[in-house]
mmCIF file with all atom_site columns, C-alpha atoms in Angstrom:
data_model
loop_
_atom_site.group_PDB
_atom_site.id
_atom_site.type_symbol
_atom_site.label_atom_id
_atom_site.label_alt_id
_atom_site.label_comp_id
_atom_site.label_asym_id
_atom_site.label_entity_id
_atom_site.label_seq_id
_atom_site.pdbx_PDB_ins_code
_atom_site.Cartn_x
_atom_site.Cartn_y
_atom_site.Cartn_z
_atom_site.occupancy
_atom_site.B_iso_or_equiv
_atom_site.pdbx_formal_charge
_atom_site.auth_seq_id
_atom_site.auth_comp_id
_atom_site.auth_asym_id
_atom_site.auth_atom_id
_atom_site.pdbx_PDB_model_num
ATOM 1   C CA . MET A 1 1   ? 40.168 -14.520 -100.763 1.00 53.00 ? 1   MET A CA 1
ATOM 2   C CA . ALA A 1 2   ? 42.165 -13.946 -97.598  1.00 57.00 ? 2   ALA A CA 1
ATOM 3   C CA . ASP A 1 3   ? 42.754 -16.852 -95.156  1.00 59.00 ? 3   ASP A CA 1
ATOM 4   C CA . THR A 1 4   ? 40.741 -15.724 -92.065  1.00 64.00 ? 4   THR A CA 1
ATOM 5   C CA . LYS A 1 5   ? 41.588 -18.447 -89.660  1.00 64.00 ? 5   LYS A CA 1
ATOM 6   C CA . ASN A 1 6   ? 39.949 -17.720 -86.319  1.00 62.00 ? 6   ASN A CA 1
ATOM 7   C CA . TYR A 1 7   ? 41.394 -20.484 -84.368  1.00 65.00 ? 7   TYR A CA 1
ATOM 8   C CA . GLY A 1 8   ? 44.812 -21.672 -83.212  1.00 66.00 ? 8   GLY A CA 1
ATOM 9   C CA . PRO A 1 9   ? 47.720 -19.485 -82.005  1.00 67.00 ? 9   PRO A CA 1
ATOM 10  C CA . LYS A 1 10  ? 46.974 -16.651 -84.532  1.00 67.00 ? 10  LYS A CA 1
ATOM 11  C CA . ARG A 1 11  ? 43.330 -16.281 -83.674  1.00 63.00 ? 11  ARG A CA 1
ATOM 12  C CA . LEU A 1 12  ? 41.863 -12.798 -82.983  1.00 61.00 ? 12  LEU A CA 1
ATOM 13  C CA . VAL A 1 13  ? 41.270 -12.370 -79.365  1.00 60.00 ? 13  VAL A CA 1
ATOM 14  C CA . VAL A 1 14  ? 39.075 -9.592  -78.249  1.00 59.00 ? 14  VAL A CA 1
ATOM 15  C CA . GLY A 1 15  ? 37.098 -8.676  -75.141  1.00 57.00 ? 15  GLY A CA 1
ATOM 16  C CA . ALA A 1 16  ? 37.824 -8.085  -71.484  1.00 59.00 ? 16  ALA A CA 1
ATOM 17  C CA . HIS A 1 17  ? 38.182 -11.842 -70.603  1.00 64.00 ? 17  HIS A CA 1
ATOM 18  C CA . TYR A 1 18  ? 35.561 -11.541 -67.748  1.00 66.00 ? 18  TYR A CA 1
ATOM 19  C CA . GLY A 1 19  ? 34.852 -15.285 -68.219  1.00 81.00 ? 19  GLY A CA 1
ATOM 20  C CA . VAL A 1 20  ? 38.190 -16.326 -66.766  1.00 86.00 ? 20  VAL A CA 1
ATOM 21  C CA . ILE A 1 21  ? 37.635 -14.284 -63.575  1.00 89.00 ? 21  ILE A CA 1
ATOM 22  C CA . ASP A 1 22  ? 34.142 -15.637 -63.173  1.00 91.00 ? 22  ASP A CA 1
ATOM 23  C CA . PHE A 1 23  ? 35.273 -19.197 -63.766  1.00 92.00 ? 23  PHE A CA 1
ATOM 24  C CA . ILE A 1 24  ? 37.993 -18.890 -61.142  1.00 95.00 ? 24  ILE A CA 1
ATOM 25  C CA . ALA A 1 25  ? 35.492 -17.082 -58.694  1.00 95.00 ? 25  ALA A CA 1
ATOM 26  C CA . GLN A 1 26  ? 32.995 -19.909 -59.134  1.00 95.00 ? 26  GLN A CA 1
ATOM 27  C CA . ARG A 1 27  ? 35.545 -22.503 -58.386  1.00 97.00 ? 27  ARG A CA 1
ATOM 28  C CA . ILE A 1 28  ? 36.887 -20.771 -55.304  1.00 98.00 ? 28  ILE A CA 1
ATOM 29  C CA . THR A 1 29  ? 33.457 -20.147 -53.947  1.00 98.00 ? 29  THR A CA 1
ATOM 30  C CA . ALA A 1 30  ? 32.501 -23.719 -54.593  1.00 98.00 ? 30  ALA A CA 1
ATOM 31  C CA . VAL A 1 31  ? 35.606 -24.939 -52.529  1.00 98.00 ? 31  VAL A CA 1
ATOM 32  C CA . ILE A 1 32  ? 34.672 -22.555 -49.728  1.00 98.00 ? 32  ILE A CA 1
ATOM 33  C CA . MET A 1 33  ? 31.181 -23.850 -49.683  1.00 98.00 ? 33  MET A CA 1
ATOM 34  C CA . ALA A 1 34  ? 32.330 -27.559 -49.839  1.00 98.00 ? 34  ALA A CA 1
ATOM 35  C CA . VAL A 1 35  ? 34.825 -27.155 -47.049  1.00 97.00 ? 35  VAL A CA 1
ATOM 36  C CA . TYR A 1 36  ? 32.264 -25.422 -44.842  1.00 96.00 ? 36  TYR A CA 1
ATOM 37  C CA . THR A 1 37  ? 29.657 -28.213 -45.621  1.00 96.00 ? 37  THR A CA 1
ATOM 38  C CA . LEU A 1 38  ? 32.160 -30.806 -44.503  1.00 96.00 ? 38  LEU A CA 1
ATOM 39  C CA . VAL A 1 39  ? 32.862 -28.735 -41.261  1.00 92.00 ? 39  VAL A CA 1
ATOM 40  C CA . LEU A 1 40  ? 29.048 -28.724 -40.570  1.00 92.00 ? 40  LEU A CA 1
ATOM 41  C CA . ILE A 1 41  ? 28.773 -32.462 -41.291  1.00 94.00 ? 41  ILE A CA 1
ATOM 42  C CA . VAL A 1 42  ? 31.558 -33.236 -38.819  1.00 93.00 ? 42  VAL A CA 1
ATOM 43  C CA . GLY A 1 43  ? 29.927 -30.891 -36.344  1.00 90.00 ? 43  GLY A CA 1
ATOM 44  C CA . PHE A 1 44  ? 26.678 -32.781 -36.657  1.00 90.00 ? 44  PHE A CA 1
ATOM 45  C CA . LEU A 1 45  ? 28.439 -36.184 -36.331  1.00 93.00 ? 45  LEU A CA 1
ATOM 46  C CA . VAL A 1 46  ? 30.208 -35.240 -33.097  1.00 92.00 ? 46  VAL A CA 1
ATOM 47  C CA . MET A 1 47  ? 27.180 -33.390 -31.652  1.00 90.00 ? 47  MET A CA 1
ATOM 48  C CA . PRO A 1 48  ? 26.230 -35.297 -28.484  1.00 89.00 ? 48  PRO A CA 1
ATOM 49  C CA . SER A 1 49  ? 22.565 -34.626 -28.859  1.00 90.00 ? 49  SER A CA 1
ATOM 50  C CA . PHE A 1 50  ? 20.358 -32.598 -31.267  1.00 87.00 ? 50  PHE A CA 1
ATOM 51  C CA . SER A 1 51  ? 19.208 -29.605 -29.139  1.00 92.00 ? 51  SER A CA 1
ATOM 52  C CA . TYR A 1 52  ? 19.059 -25.856 -29.606  1.00 92.00 ? 52  TYR A CA 1
ATOM 53  C CA . GLU A 1 53  ? 22.122 -25.259 -27.507  1.00 92.00 ? 53  GLU A CA 1
ATOM 54  C CA . ASN A 1 54  ? 24.249 -27.694 -29.586  1.00 92.00 ? 54  ASN A CA 1
ATOM 55  C CA . TRP A 1 55  ? 22.802 -26.234 -32.818  1.00 89.00 ? 55  TRP A CA 1
ATOM 56  C CA . LYS A 1 56  ? 23.643 -22.779 -31.631  1.00 92.00 ? 56  LYS A CA 1
ATOM 57  C CA . ALA A 1 57  ? 27.238 -23.936 -30.747  1.00 90.00 ? 57  ALA A CA 1
ATOM 58  C CA . LEU A 1 58  ? 27.852 -24.870 -34.234  1.00 89.00 ? 58  LEU A CA 1
ATOM 59  C CA . PHE A 1 59  ? 27.541 -21.289 -35.361  1.00 92.00 ? 59  PHE A CA 1
ATOM 60  C CA . THR A 1 60  ? 28.940 -19.428 -32.289  1.00 91.00 ? 60  THR A CA 1
ATOM 61  C CA . PHE A 1 61  ? 32.075 -21.312 -31.287  1.00 90.00 ? 61  PHE A CA 1
ATOM 62  C CA . HIS A 1 62  ? 35.144 -19.248 -30.613  1.00 93.00 ? 62  HIS A CA 1
ATOM 63  C CA . ALA A 1 63  ? 38.785 -19.761 -31.346  1.00 93.00 ? 63  ALA A CA 1
ATOM 64  C CA . GLY A 1 64  ? 40.263 -17.727 -28.537  1.00 95.00 ? 64  GLY A CA 1
ATOM 65  C CA . PRO A 1 65  ? 38.652 -14.349 -28.792  1.00 95.00 ? 65  PRO A CA 1
ATOM 66  C CA . ILE A 1 66  ? 37.709 -14.744 -32.353  1.00 95.00 ? 66  ILE A CA 1
ATOM 67  C CA . PRO A 1 67  ? 34.089 -15.749 -33.141  1.00 95.00 ? 67  PRO A CA 1
ATOM 68  C CA . ALA A 1 68  ? 35.232 -18.360 -35.598  1.00 93.00 ? 68  ALA A CA 1
ATOM 69  C CA . GLY A 1 69  ? 31.802 -20.016 -36.092  1.00 93.00 ? 69  GLY A CA 1
ATOM 70  C CA . GLN A 1 70  ? 30.121 -16.872 -37.007  1.00 95.00 ? 70  GLN A CA 1
ATOM 71  C CA . MET A 1 71  ? 33.013 -15.836 -39.337  1.00 96.00 ? 71  MET A CA 1
ATOM 72  C CA . LEU A 1 72  ? 33.052 -19.174 -41.079  1.00 95.00 ? 72  LEU A CA 1
ATOM 73  C CA . ALA A 1 73  ? 29.206 -19.028 -41.565  1.00 96.00 ? 73  ALA A CA 1
ATOM 74  C CA . SER A 1 74  ? 29.418 -15.506 -42.859  1.00 97.00 ? 74  SER A CA 1
ATOM 75  C CA . LEU A 1 75  ? 32.297 -16.539 -45.276  1.00 97.00 ? 75  LEU A CA 1
ATOM 76  C CA . PHE A 1 76  ? 30.116 -19.442 -46.468  1.00 97.00 ? 76  PHE A CA 1
ATOM 77  C CA . PHE A 1 77  ? 27.120 -17.179 -47.040  1.00 97.00 ? 77  PHE A CA 1
ATOM 78  C CA . PHE A 1 78  ? 29.001 -14.418 -48.860  1.00 97.00 ? 78  PHE A CA 1
ATOM 79  C CA . ALA A 1 79  ? 30.531 -17.190 -51.122  1.00 98.00 ? 79  ALA A CA 1
ATOM 80  C CA . LEU A 1 80  ? 27.150 -18.608 -51.731  1.00 98.00 ? 80  LEU A CA 1
ATOM 81  C CA . ALA A 1 81  ? 25.741 -15.220 -52.771  1.00 98.00 ? 81  ALA A CA 1
ATOM 82  C CA . TRP A 1 82  ? 28.733 -14.462 -54.980  1.00 97.00 ? 82  TRP A CA 1
ATOM 83  C CA . HIS A 1 83  ? 28.351 -17.945 -56.571  1.00 97.00 ? 83  HIS A CA 1
ATOM 84  C CA . ALA A 1 84  ? 24.700 -17.430 -57.032  1.00 97.00 ? 84  ALA A CA 1
ATOM 85  C CA . TRP A 1 85  ? 25.272 -14.034 -58.612  1.00 97.00 ? 85  TRP A CA 1
ATOM 86  C CA . ILE A 1 86  ? 27.670 -15.242 -61.240  1.00 95.00 ? 86  ILE A CA 1
ATOM 87  C CA . GLY A 1 87  ? 25.429 -18.199 -62.157  1.00 95.00 ? 87  GLY A CA 1
ATOM 88  C CA . VAL A 1 88  ? 22.220 -16.351 -62.373  1.00 97.00 ? 88  VAL A CA 1
ATOM 89  C CA . ARG A 1 89  ? 23.704 -13.414 -64.178  1.00 95.00 ? 89  ARG A CA 1
ATOM 90  C CA . ASP A 1 90  ? 25.070 -15.733 -66.817  1.00 92.00 ? 90  ASP A CA 1
ATOM 91  C CA . ILE A 1 91  ? 21.634 -17.223 -67.253  1.00 95.00 ? 91  ILE A CA 1
ATOM 92  C CA . TRP A 1 92  ? 20.120 -13.822 -67.691  1.00 95.00 ? 92  TRP A CA 1
ATOM 93  C CA . MET A 1 93  ? 22.831 -12.742 -70.131  1.00 92.00 ? 93  MET A CA 1
ATOM 94  C CA . ASP A 1 94  ? 22.591 -15.983 -72.212  1.00 91.00 ? 94  ASP A CA 1
ATOM 95  C CA . TYR A 1 95  ? 18.821 -16.493 -72.358  1.00 95.00 ? 95  TYR A CA 1
ATOM 96  C CA . VAL A 1 96  ? 17.160 -13.130 -71.920  1.00 95.00 ? 96  VAL A CA 1
ATOM 97  C CA . LYS A 1 97  ? 17.591 -11.079 -75.134  1.00 93.00 ? 97  LYS A CA 1
ATOM 98  C CA . PRO A 1 98  ? 15.724 -7.880  -74.482  1.00 95.00 ? 98  PRO A CA 1
ATOM 99  C CA . THR A 1 99  ? 18.218 -5.530  -72.877  1.00 94.00 ? 99  THR A CA 1
ATOM 100 C CA . GLY A 1 100 ? 15.658 -3.756  -70.593  1.00 96.00 ? 100 GLY A CA 1
ATOM 101 C CA . VAL A 1 101 ? 14.263 -7.043  -69.321  1.00 97.00 ? 101 VAL A CA 1
ATOM 102 C CA . ARG A 1 102 ? 17.707 -8.500  -68.749  1.00 96.00 ? 102 ARG A CA 1
ATOM 103 C CA . LEU A 1 103 ? 18.752 -5.389  -66.817  1.00 96.00 ? 103 LEU A CA 1
ATOM 104 C CA . LEU A 1 104 ? 15.652 -5.482  -64.753  1.00 98.00 ? 104 LEU A CA 1
ATOM 105 C CA . LEU A 1 105 ? 16.178 -9.147  -63.888  1.00 98.00 ? 105 LEU A CA 1
ATOM 106 C CA . GLN A 1 106 ? 19.884 -8.478  -62.985  1.00 97.00 ? 106 GLN A CA 1
ATOM 107 C CA . VAL A 1 107 ? 18.795 -5.558  -60.756  1.00 98.00 ? 107 VAL A CA 1
ATOM 108 C CA . LEU A 1 108 ? 16.177 -7.627  -59.013  1.00 98.00 ? 108 LEU A CA 1
ATOM 109 C CA . THR A 1 109 ? 18.708 -10.511 -58.525  1.00 98.00 ? 109 THR A CA 1
ATOM 110 C CA . ILE A 1 110 ? 21.194 -8.106  -56.937  1.00 98.00 ? 110 ILE A CA 1
ATOM 111 C CA . LEU A 1 111 ? 18.487 -6.644  -54.675  1.00 98.00 ? 111 LEU A CA 1
ATOM 112 C CA . TRP A 1 112 ? 17.476 -10.075 -53.556  1.00 98.00 ? 112 TRP A CA 1
ATOM 113 C CA . LEU A 1 113 ? 20.951 -11.278 -52.920  1.00 98.00 ? 113 LEU A CA 1
ATOM 114 C CA . VAL A 1 114 ? 21.980 -8.165  -50.983  1.00 98.00 ? 114 VAL A CA 1
ATOM 115 C CA . ALA A 1 115 ? 18.722 -8.449  -48.886  1.00 98.00 ? 115 ALA A CA 1
ATOM 116 C CA . SER A 1 116 ? 19.403 -12.214 -48.268  1.00 98.00 ? 116 SER A CA 1
ATOM 117 C CA . VAL A 1 117 ? 22.976 -11.385 -47.055  1.00 97.00 ? 117 VAL A CA 1
ATOM 118 C CA . VAL A 1 118 ? 21.786 -8.529  -44.784  1.00 97.00 ? 118 VAL A CA 1
ATOM 119 C CA . TYR A 1 119 ? 19.056 -10.675 -43.319  1.00 98.00 ? 119 TYR A CA 1
ATOM 120 C CA . PHE A 1 120 ? 21.507 -13.577 -42.806  1.00 97.00 ? 120 PHE A CA 1
ATOM 121 C CA . ALA A 1 121 ? 23.978 -11.267 -41.028  1.00 95.00 ? 121 ALA A CA 1
ATOM 122 C CA . LYS A 1 122 ? 21.318 -9.823  -38.823  1.00 96.00 ? 122 LYS A CA 1
ATOM 123 C CA . ILE A 1 123 ? 20.198 -13.173 -37.715  1.00 95.00 ? 123 ILE A CA 1
ATOM 124 C CA . LEU A 1 124 ? 23.682 -14.813 -37.269  1.00 94.00 ? 124 LEU A CA 1
ATOM 125 C CA . TRP A 1 125 ? 25.342 -11.892 -35.459  1.00 92.00 ? 125 TRP A CA 1
ATOM 126 C CA . SER A 1 126 ? 22.469 -11.385 -33.054  1.00 92.00 ? 126 SER A CA 1
ATOM 127 C CA . ILE A 1 127 ? 22.834 -14.881 -31.583  1.00 83.00 ? 127 ILE A CA 1
#
């Protein structure tokens, strides 16, 4: 009987290695969300009073001509949507075995995330 060792340096490696890219993407999006959360916490702490104008200023401040507040909030929300897609897609792939049901759930997840991003952008960029 042949020695079919499937571990160590001589293991058989197959597949497209999507897991590595998703792992890195999840970590990058998590860092983006953590940094933005810290920026918001600092903004809340230095806010003179909790009013609509000050709340709005957290999301509409400018760095010169650049709308930095809106761009940072958009980056956060895009990172959140991508992070959620990777996580929910992996849940569907791991735990939903019928292919048709899994595909339906993935399509519904994509539609929901895209609609959420569009709704967020509409609200944020109309301020």
